Amino acid sequence: MTTIPEPARIDDLAAFAAANGWTSQPTAEPPALSGDMWEYATAGNVQDRIAGADWEAGRIVGGARKAENVRQNGIVTIRTSVSVNVPVRSINLGYLAIRLPRHLPHFVLDARSNDGILSSLQHRPQRRQRLSLEGDFDTHFHLFAPKGYERDALYVFTPDLMALLIDETGDLDVEVRDDMLIVYRPGGFDLHDPAVWERFARIRATVGAKAWTQTDGYSDDRAAPGLSASVGPEGRRLKRSLPRWVWIGIGIAAAALLVPVGVLITVFSVANPL
């Protein structure tokens, strides 16, 4: 009896990406970051990013990040900064992000199969935003939608899309953020395994394709007039609980300080010269 040999493992991710017409970066920023300081600083860092025309994949890990905001209040300049430094190994998420045709409200699907005592989500939405859907979908995922956007969630997550999500991504957490659908795997994907790339291709061809056609006609009448591809302020981000690894300090200082593990928020004001 003949046996079919296992596909060879991928040794060089950069060469693999180039051979397929994709781009690669050893480090990058996570996908779909908003301008919010807290989100930007706590989103982690990407390693081994590989991207095609309408998708990207990689691994999100911990590390140091800093975000800053400067605003003028009369003659006073107010600078607010958030600095985060967590061990690299404290965050380890594999992801595949697929581009959608327009911006959408922020939705999170927490896969129940990869939860232990606590949710596997790195950033947990507040429980009051949880929405129950029909059929057995709730046995596979917990869906979170911004308050006031429950009907929008039903528009996006139709029975046929829900079935594809269960079949193709039932063991993965899923997030719709801005104009991207992102699937995550706690512990990361083995990007050197050809089977992982076959699965990515299948997810793009099924879940990604259906999500594209389902959301192409979406619009939010709570968005600013004239911005048909935008989403109202209350729908852009779920309200979330603090990550389990975070502690916060608030103080007045002449400069932001980076703490070994955790978060420090500093606010300082400088009067403009007359």
CSV table of C-alpha atoms in Angstrom, one decimal:
chain,number,residue,atom,x,y,z
A,1,MET,CA,0.0,0.0,0.0
A,2,THR,CA,1.4,3.4,-1.0
A,3,THR,CA,1.2,6.3,1.4
A,4,ILE,CA,0.8,9.9,0.5
A,5,PRO,CA,3.7,11.9,1.9
A,6,GLU,CA,2.9,14.8,4.2
A,7,PRO,CA,3.4,18.3,2.7
A,8,ALA,CA,6.8,19.7,3.5
A,9,ARG,CA,6.9,22.3,6.3
A,10,ILE,CA,7.6,25.9,5.3
A,11,ASP,CA,11.0,26.9,6.5
A,12,ASP,CA,11.3,30.4,5.2
A,13,LEU,CA,8.1,32.5,5.6
A,14,ALA,CA,9.4,35.4,3.6
A,15,ALA,CA,10.3,33.2,0.6
A,16,PHE,CA,6.9,31.4,0.9
A,17,ALA,CA,5.1,34.7,0.8
A,18,ALA,CA,7.1,36.0,-2.2
A,19,ALA,CA,6.5,32.8,-4.1
A,20,ASN,CA,2.7,33.3,-3.7
A,21,GLY,CA,2.8,37.0,-4.6
A,22,TRP,CA,2.2,38.2,-1.0
A,23,THR,CA,4.2,40.6,1.2
A,24,SER,CA,5.9,39.7,4.5
A,25,GLN,CA,7.1,41.8,7.5
A,26,PRO,CA,8.9,40.5,10.6
A,27,THR,CA,7.1,43.0,12.8
A,28,ALA,CA,4.0,45.3,12.2
A,29,GLU,CA,1.0,46.9,13.9
A,30,PRO,CA,-2.2,44.8,14.6
A,31,PRO,CA,-5.0,45.3,12.0
A,32,ALA,CA,-7.8,47.8,12.3
A,33,LEU,CA,-6.5,50.0,15.2
A,34,SER,CA,-8.6,53.0,16.0
A,35,GLY,CA,-7.1,56.4,17.0
A,36,ASP,CA,-8.2,55.7,20.6
A,37,MET,CA,-5.1,55.8,22.8
A,38,TRP,CA,-6.1,53.0,25.1
A,39,GLU,CA,-6.9,50.7,22.2
A,40,TYR,CA,-3.8,51.5,20.4
A,41,ALA,CA,-1.5,51.0,23.3
A,42,THR,CA,-3.0,47.7,24.5
A,43,ALA,CA,-3.4,46.0,21.2
A,44,GLY,CA,0.0,44.2,21.2
A,45,ASN,CA,2.5,43.8,18.4
A,46,VAL,CA,2.4,41.6,15.3
A,47,GLN,CA,5.2,39.2,14.4
A,48,ASP,CA,5.5,37.3,11.0
A,49,ARG,CA,2.9,39.4,9.2
A,50,ILE,CA,2.0,38.0,5.8
A,51,ALA,CA,-0.5,39.9,3.6
A,52,GLY,CA,-2.3,39.4,0.3
A,53,ALA,CA,-4.5,41.9,-1.6
A,54,ASP,CA,-7.4,41.8,0.8
A,55,TRP,CA,-6.2,39.9,3.9
A,56,GLU,CA,-3.3,39.5,6.3
A,57,ALA,CA,-2.2,37.0,8.9
A,58,GLY,CA,0.3,36.8,11.7
A,59,ARG,CA,0.8,36.5,15.4
A,60,ILE,CA,0.0,39.1,18.0
A,61,VAL,CA,2.3,39.2,21.0
A,62,GLY,CA,3.0,41.5,24.0
A,63,GLY,CA,5.7,44.1,24.2
A,64,ALA,CA,6.0,47.9,24.7
A,65,ARG,CA,3.6,50.4,23.1
A,66,LYS,CA,2.9,54.0,23.7
A,67,ALA,CA,0.1,56.3,22.5
A,68,GLU,CA,-0.1,60.1,23.0
A,69,ASN,CA,-2.8,62.7,22.5
A,70,VAL,CA,-2.2,66.5,22.5
A,71,ARG,CA,-5.0,69.1,22.7
A,72,GLN,CA,-5.2,72.8,23.2
A,73,ASN,CA,-7.4,74.3,26.0
A,74,GLY,CA,-7.0,78.1,25.7
A,75,ILE,CA,-3.4,78.9,26.4
A,76,VAL,CA,-2.8,75.5,27.9
A,77,THR,CA,-1.5,72.5,26.0
A,78,ILE,CA,-2.7,69.2,27.5
A,79,ARG,CA,-0.7,66.1,26.6
A,80,THR,CA,-2.1,62.7,27.7
A,81,SER,CA,0.0,59.6,27.2
A,82,VAL,CA,-0.6,55.9,27.8
A,83,SER,CA,2.4,53.5,28.0
A,84,VAL,CA,2.1,49.8,28.2
A,85,ASN,CA,4.8,47.2,28.6
A,86,VAL,CA,3.9,43.5,29.1
A,87,PRO,CA,6.0,40.4,28.6
A,88,VAL,CA,6.0,39.3,25.0
A,89,ARG,CA,4.7,35.8,26.0
A,90,SER,CA,1.8,37.2,27.9
A,91,ILE,CA,-0.2,37.7,24.6
A,92,ASN,CA,-0.1,35.0,22.0
A,93,LEU,CA,-2.8,35.2,19.4
A,94,GLY,CA,-2.7,33.9,15.8
A,95,TYR,CA,-5.0,35.8,13.5
A,96,LEU,CA,-6.4,36.0,10.0
A,97,ALA,CA,-7.9,39.4,9.0
A,98,ILE,CA,-10.1,39.7,5.9
A,99,ARG,CA,-11.1,43.0,4.3
A,100,LEU,CA,-14.8,43.8,4.0
A,101,PRO,CA,-16.4,46.3,1.6
A,102,ARG,CA,-17.3,48.9,4.2
A,103,HIS,CA,-17.0,49.9,7.9
A,104,LEU,CA,-19.3,48.0,10.2
A,105,PRO,CA,-20.3,48.1,13.9
A,106,HIS,CA,-18.0,46.3,16.2
A,107,PHE,CA,-19.0,42.7,16.8
A,108,VAL,CA,-17.3,39.9,18.7
A,109,LEU,CA,-18.0,36.2,18.6
A,110,ASP,CA,-16.4,34.4,21.6
A,111,ALA,CA,-16.0,30.7,20.6
A,112,ARG,CA,-17.2,28.6,23.5
A,113,SER,CA,-15.1,25.6,22.5
A,114,ASN,CA,-11.8,27.3,23.3
A,115,ASP,CA,-12.9,28.8,26.7
A,116,GLY,CA,-11.8,27.3,30.0
A,117,ILE,CA,-13.0,28.7,33.2
A,118,LEU,CA,-12.7,32.2,31.7
A,119,SER,CA,-13.2,33.5,28.2
A,120,SER,CA,-10.2,33.1,25.8
A,121,LEU,CA,-10.7,36.7,24.6
A,122,GLN,CA,-7.8,39.1,25.2
A,123,HIS,CA,-10.2,42.0,25.6
A,124,ARG,CA,-13.5,40.9,27.0
A,125,PRO,CA,-16.6,43.0,26.1
A,126,GLN,CA,-18.9,43.9,28.9
A,127,ARG,CA,-21.5,41.2,29.5
A,128,ARG,CA,-24.5,43.6,29.1
A,129,GLN,CA,-23.7,43.8,25.3
A,130,ARG,CA,-24.2,40.0,24.8
A,131,LEU,CA,-26.9,39.2,22.2
A,132,SER,CA,-28.6,35.8,21.7
A,133,LEU,CA,-29.3,34.5,18.2
A,134,GLU,CA,-31.6,31.9,16.9
A,135,GLY,CA,-31.0,28.2,16.5
A,136,ASP,CA,-28.0,26.5,18.1
A,137,PHE,CA,-25.6,29.4,17.3
A,138,ASP,CA,-25.4,30.3,21.0
A,139,THR,CA,-24.0,26.8,21.8
A,140,HIS,CA,-21.0,27.6,19.6
A,141,PHE,CA,-20.5,31.4,20.1
A,142,HIS,CA,-21.4,34.2,22.5
A,143,LEU,CA,-22.1,37.2,20.3
A,144,PHE,CA,-21.5,40.8,21.6
A,145,ALA,CA,-22.9,43.9,19.8
A,146,PRO,CA,-22.9,47.5,20.8
A,147,LYS,CA,-26.0,48.7,22.6
A,148,GLY,CA,-28.5,50.0,20.0
A,149,TYR,CA,-27.0,47.8,17.3
A,150,GLU,CA,-28.8,44.6,17.9
A,151,ARG,CA,-30.8,44.8,14.6
A,152,ASP,CA,-27.6,45.5,12.8
A,153,ALA,CA,-26.1,42.3,14.2
A,154,LEU,CA,-29.1,40.4,12.9
A,155,TYR,CA,-28.6,42.0,9.4
A,156,VAL,CA,-25.0,40.8,9.3
A,157,PHE,CA,-25.2,37.4,11.0
A,158,THR,CA,-27.8,35.7,8.8
A,159,PRO,CA,-28.4,32.0,9.2
A,160,ASP,CA,-26.2,31.1,6.2
A,161,LEU,CA,-23.3,33.1,7.5
A,162,MET,CA,-23.8,31.7,11.0
A,163,ALA,CA,-23.7,28.1,9.5
A,164,LEU,CA,-20.4,28.9,7.8
A,165,LEU,CA,-18.9,30.4,10.9
A,166,ILE,CA,-19.8,27.2,12.9
A,167,ASP,CA,-18.4,24.9,10.2
A,168,GLU,CA,-15.2,26.8,9.4
A,169,THR,CA,-14.3,28.8,12.4
A,170,GLY,CA,-16.2,27.1,15.3
A,171,ASP,CA,-12.9,26.8,17.3
A,172,LEU,CA,-11.8,30.4,16.7
A,173,ASP,CA,-12.8,33.7,18.2
A,174,VAL,CA,-14.2,36.1,15.5
A,175,GLU,CA,-14.3,39.9,15.5
A,176,VAL,CA,-15.8,42.4,13.0
A,177,ARG,CA,-13.8,45.6,13.5
A,178,ASP,CA,-14.1,48.6,11.1
A,179,ASP,CA,-13.8,47.1,7.6
A,180,MET,CA,-12.2,43.8,8.6
A,181,LEU,CA,-13.4,40.4,9.8
A,182,ILE,CA,-10.7,38.9,12.0
A,183,VAL,CA,-10.4,35.3,13.3
A,184,TYR,CA,-8.1,34.6,16.3
A,185,ARG,CA,-6.6,31.5,17.8
A,186,PRO,CA,-5.3,31.6,21.3
A,187,GLY,CA,-1.7,30.2,21.3
A,188,GLY,CA,-1.3,31.2,17.6
A,189,PHE,CA,-1.3,29.4,14.3
A,190,ASP,CA,1.7,27.3,13.1
A,191,LEU,CA,2.4,29.4,10.0
A,192,HIS,CA,5.1,26.9,9.0
A,193,ASP,CA,2.4,24.2,8.5
A,194,PRO,CA,0.9,24.1,4.9
A,195,ALA,CA,-2.4,22.9,6.4
A,196,VAL,CA,-2.8,26.2,8.2
A,197,TRP,CA,-2.6,28.1,4.8
A,198,GLU,CA,-5.1,25.7,3.3
A,199,ARG,CA,-7.5,26.5,6.1
A,200,PHE,CA,-6.9,30.2,5.7
A,201,ALA,CA,-7.7,29.9,2.0
A,202,ARG,CA,-10.9,28.0,2.8
A,203,ILE,CA,-12.0,30.5,5.4
A,204,ARG,CA,-11.5,33.4,2.9
A,205,ALA,CA,-13.4,31.5,0.2
A,206,THR,CA,-16.4,30.7,2.5
A,207,VAL,CA,-16.8,32.9,5.5
A,208,GLY,CA,-14.9,35.9,3.9
A,209,ALA,CA,-16.8,35.7,0.7
A,210,LYS,CA,-20.2,35.4,2.4
A,211,ALA,CA,-19.4,38.2,4.8
A,212,TRP,CA,-18.5,40.5,1.9
A,213,THR,CA,-21.7,40.0,0.0
A,214,GLN,CA,-23.8,40.2,3.2
A,215,THR,CA,-22.3,43.5,4.3
A,216,ASP,CA,-21.8,45.2,0.9
A,217,GLY,CA,-25.2,47.0,1.2
A,218,TYR,CA,-25.0,47.9,4.9
A,219,SER,CA,-25.4,51.5,6.0
A,220,ASP,CA,-25.8,53.1,9.4
A,221,ASP,CA,-28.2,56.1,9.6
A,222,ARG,CA,-26.6,57.1,12.9
A,223,ALA,CA,-23.4,58.0,11.1
A,224,ALA,CA,-22.4,61.6,10.2
A,225,PRO,CA,-24.4,62.9,7.1
A,226,GLY,CA,-22.5,62.3,3.9
A,227,LEU,CA,-20.4,59.4,5.3
A,228,SER,CA,-22.3,56.5,3.9
A,229,ALA,CA,-19.5,54.0,4.6
A,230,SER,CA,-19.1,55.1,8.2
A,231,VAL,CA,-20.6,54.0,11.5
A,232,GLY,CA,-22.1,56.0,14.3
A,233,PRO,CA,-19.8,56.8,17.3
A,234,GLU,CA,-21.7,54.4,19.7
A,235,GLY,CA,-21.3,51.5,17.2
A,236,ARG,CA,-17.6,51.8,16.5
A,237,ARG,CA,-16.3,50.0,19.5
A,238,LEU,CA,-17.8,47.7,22.1
A,239,LYS,CA,-17.3,48.7,25.7
A,240,ARG,CA,-14.9,46.2,27.2
A,241,SER,CA,-13.6,45.0,30.5
A,242,LEU,CA,-9.9,45.6,31.3
A,243,PRO,CA,-7.5,42.9,30.2
A,244,ARG,CA,-6.6,40.6,33.1
A,245,TRP,CA,-3.0,41.6,33.0
A,246,VAL,CA,-3.5,45.3,33.4
A,247,TRP,CA,-3.1,47.6,36.4
A,248,ILE,CA,-3.4,51.3,36.1
A,249,GLY,CA,-1.7,54.3,37.7
A,250,ILE,CA,-2.7,57.9,37.2
A,251,GLY,CA,-0.5,60.8,38.0
A,252,ILE,CA,0.9,64.2,37.0
A,253,ALA,CA,4.4,64.2,35.6
A,254,ALA,CA,6.6,66.1,33.2
A,255,ALA,CA,6.9,63.0,30.9
A,256,ALA,CA,5.3,59.6,30.5
A,257,LEU,CA,7.0,56.7,32.4
A,258,LEU,CA,7.2,53.1,31.1
A,259,VAL,CA,6.5,50.6,33.9
A,260,PRO,CA,7.9,47.1,33.7
A,261,VAL,CA,4.5,45.3,33.6
A,262,GLY,CA,1.2,47.2,33.3
A,263,VAL,CA,0.0,50.6,32.3
A,264,LEU,CA,0.8,54.1,33.4
A,265,ILE,CA,-1.4,57.1,32.3
A,266,THR,CA,0.2,60.5,32.7
A,267,VAL,CA,-1.3,63.9,32.1
A,268,PHE,CA,0.7,67.1,32.1
A,269,SER,CA,0.0,70.7,31.0
A,270,VAL,CA,2.3,73.3,29.7
A,271,ALA,CA,1.2,77.0,29.4
A,272,ASN,CA,2.0,78.6,26.0
A,273,PRO,CA,4.4,81.5,26.1
A,274,LEU,CA,2.6,84.9,25.9
